[in-house]
mmCIF file of C-alpha atoms in Angstrom:
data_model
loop_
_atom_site.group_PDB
_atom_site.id
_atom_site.type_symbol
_atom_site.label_atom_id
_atom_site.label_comp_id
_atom_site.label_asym_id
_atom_site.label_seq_id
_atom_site.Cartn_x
_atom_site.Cartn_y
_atom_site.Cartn_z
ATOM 1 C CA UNK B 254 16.021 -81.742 6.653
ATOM 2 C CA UNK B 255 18.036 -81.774 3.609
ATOM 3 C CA UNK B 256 17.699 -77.850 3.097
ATOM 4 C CA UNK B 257 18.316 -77.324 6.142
ATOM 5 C CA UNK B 258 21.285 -79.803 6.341
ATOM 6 C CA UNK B 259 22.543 -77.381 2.848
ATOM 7 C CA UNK B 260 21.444 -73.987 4.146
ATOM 8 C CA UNK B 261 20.182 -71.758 6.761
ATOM 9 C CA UNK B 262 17.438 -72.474 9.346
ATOM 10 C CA UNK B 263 15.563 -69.367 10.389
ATOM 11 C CA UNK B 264 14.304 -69.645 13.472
ATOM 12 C CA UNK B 265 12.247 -66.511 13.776
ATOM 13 C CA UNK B 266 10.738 -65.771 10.942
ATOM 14 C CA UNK B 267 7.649 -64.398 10.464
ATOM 15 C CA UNK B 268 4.393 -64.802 8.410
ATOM 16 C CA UNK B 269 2.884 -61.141 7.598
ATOM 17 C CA UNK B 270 -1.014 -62.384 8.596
ATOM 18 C CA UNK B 271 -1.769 -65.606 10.422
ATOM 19 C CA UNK B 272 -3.582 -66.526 7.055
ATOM 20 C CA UNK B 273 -2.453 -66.855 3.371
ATOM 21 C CA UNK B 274 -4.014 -64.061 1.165
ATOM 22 C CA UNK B 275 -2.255 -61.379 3.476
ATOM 23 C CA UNK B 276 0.970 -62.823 3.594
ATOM 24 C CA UNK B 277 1.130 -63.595 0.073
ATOM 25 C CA UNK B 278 0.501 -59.938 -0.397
ATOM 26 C CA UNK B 279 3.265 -58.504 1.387
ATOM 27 C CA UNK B 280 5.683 -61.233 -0.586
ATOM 28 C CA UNK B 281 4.636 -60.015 -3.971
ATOM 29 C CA UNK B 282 4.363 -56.347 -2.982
ATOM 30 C CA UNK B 283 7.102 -55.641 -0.278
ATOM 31 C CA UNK B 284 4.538 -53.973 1.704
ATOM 32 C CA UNK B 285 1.996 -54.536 4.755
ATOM 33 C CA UNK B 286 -1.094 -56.257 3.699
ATOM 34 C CA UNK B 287 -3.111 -53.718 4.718
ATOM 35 C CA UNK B 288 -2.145 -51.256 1.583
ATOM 36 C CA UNK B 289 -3.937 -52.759 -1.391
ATOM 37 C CA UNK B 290 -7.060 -52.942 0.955
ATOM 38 C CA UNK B 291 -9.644 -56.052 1.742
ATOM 39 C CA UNK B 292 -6.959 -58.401 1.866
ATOM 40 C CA UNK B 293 -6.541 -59.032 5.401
ATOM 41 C CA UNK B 294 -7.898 -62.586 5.358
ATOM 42 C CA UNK B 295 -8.656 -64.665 2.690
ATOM 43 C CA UNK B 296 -10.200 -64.408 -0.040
ATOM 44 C CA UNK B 297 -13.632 -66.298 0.565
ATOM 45 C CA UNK B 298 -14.528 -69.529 -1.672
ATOM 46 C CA UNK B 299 -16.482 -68.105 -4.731
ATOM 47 C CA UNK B 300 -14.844 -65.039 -4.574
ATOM 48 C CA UNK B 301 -16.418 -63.470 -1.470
ATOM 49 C CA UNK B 302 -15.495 -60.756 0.914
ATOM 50 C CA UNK B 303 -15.347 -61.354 4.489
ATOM 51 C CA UNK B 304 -15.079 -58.075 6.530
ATOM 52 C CA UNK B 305 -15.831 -54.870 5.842
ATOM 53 C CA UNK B 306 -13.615 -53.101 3.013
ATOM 54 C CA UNK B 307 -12.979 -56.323 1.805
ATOM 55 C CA UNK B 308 -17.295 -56.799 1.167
ATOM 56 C CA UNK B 309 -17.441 -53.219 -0.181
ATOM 57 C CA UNK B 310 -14.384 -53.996 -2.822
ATOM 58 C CA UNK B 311 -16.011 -57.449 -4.083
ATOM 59 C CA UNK B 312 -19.103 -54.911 -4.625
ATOM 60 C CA UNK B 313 -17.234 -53.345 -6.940
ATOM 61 C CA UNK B 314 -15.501 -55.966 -8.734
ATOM 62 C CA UNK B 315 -12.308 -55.192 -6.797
ATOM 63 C CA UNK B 316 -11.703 -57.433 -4.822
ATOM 64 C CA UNK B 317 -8.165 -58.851 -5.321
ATOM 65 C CA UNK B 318 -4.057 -57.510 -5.589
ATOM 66 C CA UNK B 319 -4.259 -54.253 -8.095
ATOM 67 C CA UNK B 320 -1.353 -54.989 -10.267
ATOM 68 C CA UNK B 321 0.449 -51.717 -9.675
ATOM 69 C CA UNK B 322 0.931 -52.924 -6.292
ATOM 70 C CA UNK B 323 2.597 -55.999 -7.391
ATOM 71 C CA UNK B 324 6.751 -54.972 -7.242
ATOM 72 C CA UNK B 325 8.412 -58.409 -6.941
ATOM 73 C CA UNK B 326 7.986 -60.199 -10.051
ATOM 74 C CA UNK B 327 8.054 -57.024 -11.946
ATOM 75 C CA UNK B 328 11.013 -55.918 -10.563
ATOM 76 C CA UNK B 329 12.840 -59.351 -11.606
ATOM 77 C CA UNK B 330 11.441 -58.842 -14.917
ATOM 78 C CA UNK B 331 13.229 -55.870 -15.518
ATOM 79 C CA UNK B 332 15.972 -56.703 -14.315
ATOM 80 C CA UNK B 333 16.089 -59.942 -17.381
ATOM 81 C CA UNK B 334 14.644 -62.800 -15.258
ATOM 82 C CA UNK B 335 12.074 -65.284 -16.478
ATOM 83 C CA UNK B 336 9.003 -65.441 -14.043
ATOM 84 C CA UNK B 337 6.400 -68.071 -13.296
ATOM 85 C CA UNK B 338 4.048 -68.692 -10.750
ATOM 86 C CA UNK B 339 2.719 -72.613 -9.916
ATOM 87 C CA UNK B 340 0.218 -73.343 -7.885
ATOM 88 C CA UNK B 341 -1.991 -71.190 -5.421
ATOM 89 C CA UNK B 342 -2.868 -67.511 -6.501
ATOM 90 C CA UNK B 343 -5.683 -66.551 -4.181
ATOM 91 C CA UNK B 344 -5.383 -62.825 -4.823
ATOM 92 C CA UNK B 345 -8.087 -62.062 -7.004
ATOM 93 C CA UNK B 346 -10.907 -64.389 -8.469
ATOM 94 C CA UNK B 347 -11.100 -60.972 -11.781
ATOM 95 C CA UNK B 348 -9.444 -61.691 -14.922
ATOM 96 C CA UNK B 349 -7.898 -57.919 -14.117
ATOM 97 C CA UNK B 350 -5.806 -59.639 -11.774
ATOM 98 C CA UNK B 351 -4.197 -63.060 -13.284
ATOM 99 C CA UNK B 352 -0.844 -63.284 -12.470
ATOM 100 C CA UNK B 353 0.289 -62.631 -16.157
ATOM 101 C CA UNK B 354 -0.515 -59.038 -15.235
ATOM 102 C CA UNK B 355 1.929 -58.752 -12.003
ATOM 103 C CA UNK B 356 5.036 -59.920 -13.403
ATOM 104 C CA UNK B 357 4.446 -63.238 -14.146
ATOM 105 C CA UNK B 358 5.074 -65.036 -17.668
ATOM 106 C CA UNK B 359 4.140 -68.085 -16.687
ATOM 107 C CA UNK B 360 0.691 -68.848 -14.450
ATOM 108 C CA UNK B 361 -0.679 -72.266 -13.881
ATOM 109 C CA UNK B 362 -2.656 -72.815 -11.086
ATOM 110 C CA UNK B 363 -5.855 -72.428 -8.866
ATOM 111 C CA UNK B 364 -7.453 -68.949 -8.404
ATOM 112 C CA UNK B 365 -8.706 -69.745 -4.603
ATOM 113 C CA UNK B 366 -7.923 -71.101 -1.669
ATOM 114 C CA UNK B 367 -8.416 -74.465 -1.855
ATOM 115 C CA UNK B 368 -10.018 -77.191 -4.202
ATOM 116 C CA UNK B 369 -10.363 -80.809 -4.557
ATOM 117 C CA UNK B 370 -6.979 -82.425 -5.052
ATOM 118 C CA UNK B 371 -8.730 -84.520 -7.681
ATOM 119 C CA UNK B 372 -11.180 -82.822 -9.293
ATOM 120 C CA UNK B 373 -9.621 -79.538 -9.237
ATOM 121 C CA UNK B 374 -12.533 -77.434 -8.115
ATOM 122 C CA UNK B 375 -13.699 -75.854 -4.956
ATOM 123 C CA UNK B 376 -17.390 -75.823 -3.450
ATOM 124 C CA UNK B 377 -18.631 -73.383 -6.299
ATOM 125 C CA UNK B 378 -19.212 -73.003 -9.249
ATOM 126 C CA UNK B 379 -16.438 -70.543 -10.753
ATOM 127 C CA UNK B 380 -13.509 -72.086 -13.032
ATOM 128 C CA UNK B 381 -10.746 -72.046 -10.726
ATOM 129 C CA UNK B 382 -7.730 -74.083 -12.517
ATOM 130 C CA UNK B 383 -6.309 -71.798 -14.869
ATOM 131 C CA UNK B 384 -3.350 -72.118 -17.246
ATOM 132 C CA UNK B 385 -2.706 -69.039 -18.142
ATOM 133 C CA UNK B 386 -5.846 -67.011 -18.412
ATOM 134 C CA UNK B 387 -7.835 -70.256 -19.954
ATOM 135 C CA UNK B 388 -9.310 -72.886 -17.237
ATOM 136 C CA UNK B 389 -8.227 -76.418 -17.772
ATOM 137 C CA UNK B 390 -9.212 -79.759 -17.145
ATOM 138 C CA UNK B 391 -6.308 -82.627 -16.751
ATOM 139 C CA UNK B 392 -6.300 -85.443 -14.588
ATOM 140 C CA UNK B 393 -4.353 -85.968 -11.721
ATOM 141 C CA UNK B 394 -3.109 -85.188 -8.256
ATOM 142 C CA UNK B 395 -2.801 -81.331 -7.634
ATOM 143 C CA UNK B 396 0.280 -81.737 -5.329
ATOM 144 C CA UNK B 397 2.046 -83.712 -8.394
ATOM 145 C CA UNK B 398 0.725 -81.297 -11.252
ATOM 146 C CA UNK B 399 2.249 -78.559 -9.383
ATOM 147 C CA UNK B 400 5.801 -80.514 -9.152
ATOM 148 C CA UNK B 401 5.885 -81.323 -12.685
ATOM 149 C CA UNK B 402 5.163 -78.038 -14.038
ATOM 150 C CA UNK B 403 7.932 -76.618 -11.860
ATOM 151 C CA UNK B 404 10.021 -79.438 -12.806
ATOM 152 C CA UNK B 405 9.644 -78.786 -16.986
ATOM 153 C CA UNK B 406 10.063 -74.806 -16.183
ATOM 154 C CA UNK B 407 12.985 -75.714 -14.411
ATOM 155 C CA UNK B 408 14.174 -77.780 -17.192
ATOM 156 C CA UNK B 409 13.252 -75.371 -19.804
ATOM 157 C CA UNK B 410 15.235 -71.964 -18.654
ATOM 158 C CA UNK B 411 18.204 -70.900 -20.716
ATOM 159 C CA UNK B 412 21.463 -71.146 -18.642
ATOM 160 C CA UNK B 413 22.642 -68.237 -19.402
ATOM 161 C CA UNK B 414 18.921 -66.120 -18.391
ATOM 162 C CA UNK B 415 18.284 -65.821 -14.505
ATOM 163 C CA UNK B 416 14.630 -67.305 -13.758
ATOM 164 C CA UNK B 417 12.587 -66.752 -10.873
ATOM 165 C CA UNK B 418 9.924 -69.864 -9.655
ATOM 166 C CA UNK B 419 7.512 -69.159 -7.271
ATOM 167 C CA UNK B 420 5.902 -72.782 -6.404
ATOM 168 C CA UNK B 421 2.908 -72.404 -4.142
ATOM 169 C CA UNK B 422 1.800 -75.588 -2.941
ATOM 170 C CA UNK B 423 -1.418 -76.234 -1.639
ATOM 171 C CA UNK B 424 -0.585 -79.173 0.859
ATOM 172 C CA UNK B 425 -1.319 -79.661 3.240
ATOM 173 C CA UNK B 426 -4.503 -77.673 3.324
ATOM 174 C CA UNK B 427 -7.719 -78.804 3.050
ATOM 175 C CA UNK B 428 -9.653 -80.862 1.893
ATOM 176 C CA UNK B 429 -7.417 -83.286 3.404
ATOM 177 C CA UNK B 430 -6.859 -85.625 0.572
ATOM 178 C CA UNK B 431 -3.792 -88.262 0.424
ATOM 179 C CA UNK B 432 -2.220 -89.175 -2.742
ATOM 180 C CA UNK B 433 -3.173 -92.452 -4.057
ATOM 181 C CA UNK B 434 -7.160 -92.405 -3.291
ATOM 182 C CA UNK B 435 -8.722 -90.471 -6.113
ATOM 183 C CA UNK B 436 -12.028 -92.699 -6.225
ATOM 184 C CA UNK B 437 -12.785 -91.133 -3.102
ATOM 185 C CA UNK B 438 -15.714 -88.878 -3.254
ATOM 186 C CA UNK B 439 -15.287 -85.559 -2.758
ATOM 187 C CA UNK B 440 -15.766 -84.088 0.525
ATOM 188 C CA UNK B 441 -18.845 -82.428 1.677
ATOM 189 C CA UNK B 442 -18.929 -78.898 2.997
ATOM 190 C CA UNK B 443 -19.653 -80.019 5.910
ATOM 191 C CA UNK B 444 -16.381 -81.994 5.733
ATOM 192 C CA UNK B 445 -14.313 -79.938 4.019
ATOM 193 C CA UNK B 446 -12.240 -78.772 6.848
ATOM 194 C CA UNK B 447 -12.253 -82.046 8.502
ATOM 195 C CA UNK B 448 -9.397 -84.604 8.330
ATOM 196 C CA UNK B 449 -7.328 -87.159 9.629
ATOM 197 C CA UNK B 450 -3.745 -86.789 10.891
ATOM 198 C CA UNK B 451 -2.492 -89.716 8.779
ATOM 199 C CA UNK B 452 -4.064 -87.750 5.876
ATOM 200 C CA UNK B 453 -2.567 -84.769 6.961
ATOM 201 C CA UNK B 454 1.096 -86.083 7.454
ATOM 202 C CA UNK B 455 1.154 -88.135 3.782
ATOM 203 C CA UNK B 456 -0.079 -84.931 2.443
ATOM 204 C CA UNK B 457 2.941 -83.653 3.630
ATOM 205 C CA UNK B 458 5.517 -86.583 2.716
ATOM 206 C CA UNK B 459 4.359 -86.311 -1.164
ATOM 207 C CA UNK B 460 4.808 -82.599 -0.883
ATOM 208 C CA UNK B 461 8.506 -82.800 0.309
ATOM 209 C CA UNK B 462 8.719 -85.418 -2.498
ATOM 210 C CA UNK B 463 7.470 -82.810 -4.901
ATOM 211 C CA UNK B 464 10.149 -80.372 -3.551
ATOM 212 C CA UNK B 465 12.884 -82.924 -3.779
ATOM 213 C CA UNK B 466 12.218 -83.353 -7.698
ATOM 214 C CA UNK B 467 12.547 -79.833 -8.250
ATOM 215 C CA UNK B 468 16.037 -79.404 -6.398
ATOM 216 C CA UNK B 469 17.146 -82.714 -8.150
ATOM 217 C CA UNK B 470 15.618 -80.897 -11.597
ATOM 218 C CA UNK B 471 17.644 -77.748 -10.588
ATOM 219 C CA UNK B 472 20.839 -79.904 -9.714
ATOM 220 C CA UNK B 473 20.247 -82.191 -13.661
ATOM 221 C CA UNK B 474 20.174 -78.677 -15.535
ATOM 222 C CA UNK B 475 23.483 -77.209 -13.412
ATOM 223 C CA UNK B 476 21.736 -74.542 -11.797
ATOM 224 C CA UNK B 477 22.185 -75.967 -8.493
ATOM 225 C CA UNK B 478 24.974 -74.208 -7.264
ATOM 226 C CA UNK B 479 23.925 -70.935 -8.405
ATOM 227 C CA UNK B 480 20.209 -70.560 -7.378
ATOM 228 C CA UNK B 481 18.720 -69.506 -4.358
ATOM 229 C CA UNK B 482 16.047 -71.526 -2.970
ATOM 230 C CA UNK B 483 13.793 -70.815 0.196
ATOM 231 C CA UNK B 484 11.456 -72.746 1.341
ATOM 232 C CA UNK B 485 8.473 -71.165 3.548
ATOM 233 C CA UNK B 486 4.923 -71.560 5.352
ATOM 234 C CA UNK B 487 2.580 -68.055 4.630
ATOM 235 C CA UNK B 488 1.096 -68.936 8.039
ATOM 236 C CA UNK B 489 1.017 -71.663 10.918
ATOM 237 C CA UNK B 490 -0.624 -74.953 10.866
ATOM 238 C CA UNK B 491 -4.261 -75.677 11.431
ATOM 239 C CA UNK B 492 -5.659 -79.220 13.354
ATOM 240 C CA UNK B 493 -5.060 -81.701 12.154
ATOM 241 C CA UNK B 494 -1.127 -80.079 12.169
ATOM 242 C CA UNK B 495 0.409 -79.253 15.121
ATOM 243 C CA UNK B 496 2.711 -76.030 15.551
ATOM 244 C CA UNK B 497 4.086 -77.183 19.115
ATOM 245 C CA UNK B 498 6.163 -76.095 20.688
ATOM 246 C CA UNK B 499 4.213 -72.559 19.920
ATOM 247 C CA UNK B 500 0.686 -71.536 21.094
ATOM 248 C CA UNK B 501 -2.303 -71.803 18.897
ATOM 249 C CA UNK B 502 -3.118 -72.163 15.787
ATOM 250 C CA UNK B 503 -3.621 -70.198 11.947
ATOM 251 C CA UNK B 504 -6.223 -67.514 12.079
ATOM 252 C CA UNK B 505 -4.614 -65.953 15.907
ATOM 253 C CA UNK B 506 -1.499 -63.863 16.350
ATOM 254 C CA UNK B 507 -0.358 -66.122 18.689
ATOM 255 C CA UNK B 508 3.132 -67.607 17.692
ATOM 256 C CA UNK B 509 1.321 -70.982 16.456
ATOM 257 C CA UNK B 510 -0.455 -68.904 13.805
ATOM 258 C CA UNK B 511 2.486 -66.555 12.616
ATOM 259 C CA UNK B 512 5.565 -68.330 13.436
ATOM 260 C CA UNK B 513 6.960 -69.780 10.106
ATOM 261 C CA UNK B 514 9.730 -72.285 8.928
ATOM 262 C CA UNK B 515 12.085 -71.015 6.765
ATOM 263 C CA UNK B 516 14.802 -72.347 5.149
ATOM 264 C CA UNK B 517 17.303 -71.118 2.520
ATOM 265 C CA UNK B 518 20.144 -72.686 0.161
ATOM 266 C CA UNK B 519 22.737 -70.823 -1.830
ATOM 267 C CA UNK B 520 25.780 -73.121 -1.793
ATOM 268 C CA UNK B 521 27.869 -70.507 -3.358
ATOM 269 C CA UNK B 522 26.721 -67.874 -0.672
ATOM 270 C CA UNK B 523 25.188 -69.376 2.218
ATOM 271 C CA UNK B 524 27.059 -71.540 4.839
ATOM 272 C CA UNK B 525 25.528 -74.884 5.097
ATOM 273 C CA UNK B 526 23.963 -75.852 8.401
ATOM 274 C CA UNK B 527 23.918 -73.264 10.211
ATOM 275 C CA UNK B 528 20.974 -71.621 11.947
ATOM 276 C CA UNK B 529 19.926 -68.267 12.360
ATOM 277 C CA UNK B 530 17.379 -66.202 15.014
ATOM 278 C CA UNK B 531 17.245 -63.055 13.986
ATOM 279 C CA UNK B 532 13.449 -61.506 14.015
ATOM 280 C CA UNK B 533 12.073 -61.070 10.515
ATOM 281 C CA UNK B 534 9.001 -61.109 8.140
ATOM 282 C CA UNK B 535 7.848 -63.070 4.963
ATOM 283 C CA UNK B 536 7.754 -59.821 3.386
ATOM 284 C CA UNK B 537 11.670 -59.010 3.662
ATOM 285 C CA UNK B 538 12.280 -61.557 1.367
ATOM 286 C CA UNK B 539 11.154 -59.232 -1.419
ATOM 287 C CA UNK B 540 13.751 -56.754 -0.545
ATOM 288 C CA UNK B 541 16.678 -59.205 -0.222
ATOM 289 C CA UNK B 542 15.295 -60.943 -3.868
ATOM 290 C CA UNK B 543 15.386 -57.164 -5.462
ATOM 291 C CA UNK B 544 18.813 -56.238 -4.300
ATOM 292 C CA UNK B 545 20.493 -59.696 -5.176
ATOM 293 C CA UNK B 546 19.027 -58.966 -8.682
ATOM 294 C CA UNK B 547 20.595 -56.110 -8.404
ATOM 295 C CA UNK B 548 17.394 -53.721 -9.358
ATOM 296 C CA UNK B 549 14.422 -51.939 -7.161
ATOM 297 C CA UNK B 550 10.489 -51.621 -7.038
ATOM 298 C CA UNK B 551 9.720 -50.707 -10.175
ATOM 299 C CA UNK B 552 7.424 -48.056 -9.151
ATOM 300 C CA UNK B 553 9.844 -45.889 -6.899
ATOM 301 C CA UNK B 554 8.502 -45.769 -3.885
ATOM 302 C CA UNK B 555 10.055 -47.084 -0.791
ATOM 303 C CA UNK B 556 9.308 -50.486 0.481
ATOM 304 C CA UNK B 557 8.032 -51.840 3.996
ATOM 305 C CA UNK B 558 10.438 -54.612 4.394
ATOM 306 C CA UNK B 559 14.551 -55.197 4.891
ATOM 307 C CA UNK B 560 16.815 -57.263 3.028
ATOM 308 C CA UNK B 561 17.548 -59.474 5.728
ATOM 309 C CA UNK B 562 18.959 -62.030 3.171
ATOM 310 C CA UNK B 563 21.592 -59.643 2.215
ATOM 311 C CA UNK B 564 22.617 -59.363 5.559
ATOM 312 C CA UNK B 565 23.036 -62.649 6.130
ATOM 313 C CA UNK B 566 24.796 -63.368 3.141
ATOM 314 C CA UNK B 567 27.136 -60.501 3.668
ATOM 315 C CA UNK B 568 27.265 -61.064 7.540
ATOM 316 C CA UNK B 569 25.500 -58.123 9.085
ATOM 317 C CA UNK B 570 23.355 -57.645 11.727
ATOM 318 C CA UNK B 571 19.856 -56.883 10.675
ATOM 319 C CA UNK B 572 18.834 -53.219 12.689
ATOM 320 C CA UNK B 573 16.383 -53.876 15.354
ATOM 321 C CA UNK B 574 12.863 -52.458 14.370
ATOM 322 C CA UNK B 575 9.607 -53.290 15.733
ATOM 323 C CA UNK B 576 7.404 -56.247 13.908
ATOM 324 C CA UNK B 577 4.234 -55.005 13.638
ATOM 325 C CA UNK B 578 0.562 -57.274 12.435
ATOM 326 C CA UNK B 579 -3.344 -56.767 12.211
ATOM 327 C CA UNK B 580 -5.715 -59.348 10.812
ATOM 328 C CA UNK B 581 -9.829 -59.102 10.397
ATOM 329 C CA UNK B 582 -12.421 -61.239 9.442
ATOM 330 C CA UNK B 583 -15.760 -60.941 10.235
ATOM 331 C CA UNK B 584 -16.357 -58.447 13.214
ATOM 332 C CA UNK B 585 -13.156 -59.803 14.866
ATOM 333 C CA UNK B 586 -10.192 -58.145 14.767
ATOM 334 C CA UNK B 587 -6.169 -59.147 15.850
ATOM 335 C CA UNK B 588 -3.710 -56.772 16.431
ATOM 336 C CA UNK B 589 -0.191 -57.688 17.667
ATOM 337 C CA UNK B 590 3.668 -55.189 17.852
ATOM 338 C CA UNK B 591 6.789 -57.670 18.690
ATOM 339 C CA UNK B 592 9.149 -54.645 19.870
ATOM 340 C CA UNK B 593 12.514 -56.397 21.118
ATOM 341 C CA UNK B 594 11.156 -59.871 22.787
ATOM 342 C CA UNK B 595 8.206 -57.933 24.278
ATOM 343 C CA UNK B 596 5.300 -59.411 22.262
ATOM 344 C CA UNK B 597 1.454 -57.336 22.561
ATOM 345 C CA UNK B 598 -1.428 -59.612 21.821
ATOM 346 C CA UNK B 599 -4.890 -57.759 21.628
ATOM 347 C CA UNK B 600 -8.142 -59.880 20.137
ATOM 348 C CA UNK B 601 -11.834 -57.744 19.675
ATOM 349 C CA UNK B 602 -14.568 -59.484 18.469
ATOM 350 C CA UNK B 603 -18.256 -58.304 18.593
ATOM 351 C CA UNK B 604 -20.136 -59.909 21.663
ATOM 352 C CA UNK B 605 -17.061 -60.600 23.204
ATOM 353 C CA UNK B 606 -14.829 -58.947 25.629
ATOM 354 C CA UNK B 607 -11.542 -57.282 24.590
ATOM 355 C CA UNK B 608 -8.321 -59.504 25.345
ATOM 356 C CA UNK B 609 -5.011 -58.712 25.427
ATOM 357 C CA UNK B 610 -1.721 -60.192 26.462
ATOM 358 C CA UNK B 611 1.887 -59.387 26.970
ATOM 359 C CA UNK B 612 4.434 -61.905 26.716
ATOM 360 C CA UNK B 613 8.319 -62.010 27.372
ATOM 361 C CA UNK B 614 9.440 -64.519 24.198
ATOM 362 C CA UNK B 615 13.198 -64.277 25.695
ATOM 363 C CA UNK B 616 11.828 -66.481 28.734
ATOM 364 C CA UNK B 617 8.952 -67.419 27.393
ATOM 365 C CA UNK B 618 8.746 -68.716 23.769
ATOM 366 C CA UNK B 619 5.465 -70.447 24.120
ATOM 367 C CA UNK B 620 3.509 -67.719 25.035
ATOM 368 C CA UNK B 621 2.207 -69.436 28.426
ATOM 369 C CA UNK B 622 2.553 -66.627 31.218
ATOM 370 C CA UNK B 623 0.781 -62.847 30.467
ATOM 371 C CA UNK B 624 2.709 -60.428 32.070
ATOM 372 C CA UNK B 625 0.712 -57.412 31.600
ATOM 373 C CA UNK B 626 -0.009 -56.905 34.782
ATOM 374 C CA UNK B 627 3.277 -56.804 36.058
ATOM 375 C CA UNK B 628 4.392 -54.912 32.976
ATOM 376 C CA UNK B 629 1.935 -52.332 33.070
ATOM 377 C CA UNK B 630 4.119 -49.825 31.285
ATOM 378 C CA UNK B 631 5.437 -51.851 28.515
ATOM 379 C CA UNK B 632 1.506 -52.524 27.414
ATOM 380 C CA UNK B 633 1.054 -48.819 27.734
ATOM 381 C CA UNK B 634 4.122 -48.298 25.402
#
């Protein structure tokens, strides 16, 4: 509320996949998922693939974000910043692709998707807390780790040397652990995925904690005033969560699984409390980051995404373009084009007949009335 109260609520923003591997792809590369290949869904606990090019790549031992894709962190690099990454990776189990090879100086973290919020490990056997390159073993609760590494990298930048943080919490996805119970035993498989909603929503209260400490860290240092800070879901929320008023959860293309809250603060260049609806994606903030650096992809070649940022902080109108998604696991496959506030759904999974939907998200935002029939040319468009 207090970002939002300080800065810009998006209202239609946009994950890039209705999961986190995929979206997290297009922030660090500027680019649809789909390029780097097998990372259309997540990354499978143990490092396993789960459709078809992603199965064939784990084969191989390539299974993760190449770092010649990578163009964000790079490009901040180059252009002087300091880089770190806290918290969730999940875009390659290989040492070949640690986040100290994409642009990153600083990596502490978990290599998957989720772990224990305790015990730091996930229902395999592969080391996935890293600092660094090394695992590590400390004590405490991951949501908390996370803030106080961001909060002593905050601390520690030189004034006068621009830094970027990228702090990727985990909460509140499973296992659905509060703070304040570690003699719990960990969770099952069976209930891994399982949780309460009074888990779910403390989860979530020590998370906006954590994010409070690192704003009040940023404000202690004086870097407040000049530091950009957005705050963003790489998908919607699963049960126990609730994404109302939007339909359905993570995993479908429905609104509830794309649909994201953003929020961004810039005191010096972003008018507080105001809100803004202009259609974008997840991935356009890696275009707006380059050009307020004030440098480009370091590999030359054009990216997928818009500055949309830039226009907002130099009050233009973003150009209308079509929004465009596909996401596979398994044998089941989502495809989905927002063009305008026209909004094609289609779903194939094997054993299953084909859906598809059109919706009007001008009249109808929660995607409750399929007007395909009635619209028979738009679908054919």
């Amino acid at each position: 509320d207090k970002l939002a109260a300080e800065g810009v609520k998006f209202t239609q923003a946009y994950a890039n996949g209705p999961e986190c591997t995929p979206s997290r792809t297009a922030i660090l590369t500027g680019r649809h998922p789909q390029r780097p290949g097998g990372l259309e869904c997540p990354l499978g606990t143990g490092n396993v693939g789960r459709y078809d090019d992603a199965i064939r790549l784990r084969e191989q031992n390539d299974l993760g974000l190449p770092p010649r894709m990578a163009v964000l962190a790079p490009g901040l690099k180059q252009a002087g910043y300091r880089t770190a990454l806290i918290g969730k990776w999940h875009l390659g189990y290989e040492p070949k692709f640690n986040p100290l090879d994409q642009g990153f100086d600083r990596f502490f973290g978990i290599l998957g998707g989720n772990v224990d919020y305790y015990r730091h490990i996930e229902l395999s056997d592969l080391p996935v807390f890293m600092d660094g390159r090394s695992p590590v073993t400390r004590e405490g609760y991951m949501t908390d780790m996370f803030r106080d590494e961001a909060v002593k990298f905050v601390r520690q930048q030189d004034s006068q040397k621009p830094f970027f943080l990228f702090l990727s919490f985990t909460a509140p996805h499973f296992p659905f652990q509060p703070p304040g119970t570690p003699d719990e035993p960990m969770p099952t498989a069976e209930a891994w995925t399982k949780g309460t909603r009074a888990n779910y929503v403390k989860m979530i209260e020590n998370m906006d904690a954590a994010t409070g400490a690192v704003m009040a860290a940023l404000k202690d240092t004086g870097a407040d005033e000049n530091t950009l800070v957005v705050f963003a879901s790489d998908h919607g929320a699963m049960a126990p969560g609730s994404n109302a008023p939007w339909r359905d959860f993570k995993e479908t293309l429905f609104e509830g699984g794309i649909r994201t809250p953003v929020l961004a603060r810039w005191p010096t260049k972003l008018k507080a409390g105001t809100t803004d609806d202009r259609p974008w994606m997840l991935m356009d903030l890696t275009a707006s980051f380059l050009k307020l650096a004030g440098t480009t992809a370091p590999d030359g070649r054009p990216l997928d995404c818009h500055p949309v940022l830039v226009d907002v902080i130099e009050g233009h109108e973003t150009p209308p373009r079509d929004l465009f998604w596909r996401a596979r696991r398994g044998e089941r496959t989502w495809r989905a084009v927002r063009s305008g506030n026209l909004k094609w759904i289609a779903k194939e999974d094997s054993g299953s007949p084909a859906e598809e939907w059109l919706f009007d998200l001008a009249t109808d935002p929660t995607e409750t009335t399929d007007v395909k029939t009635t619209r028979s040319d738009e679908v054919s468009r």
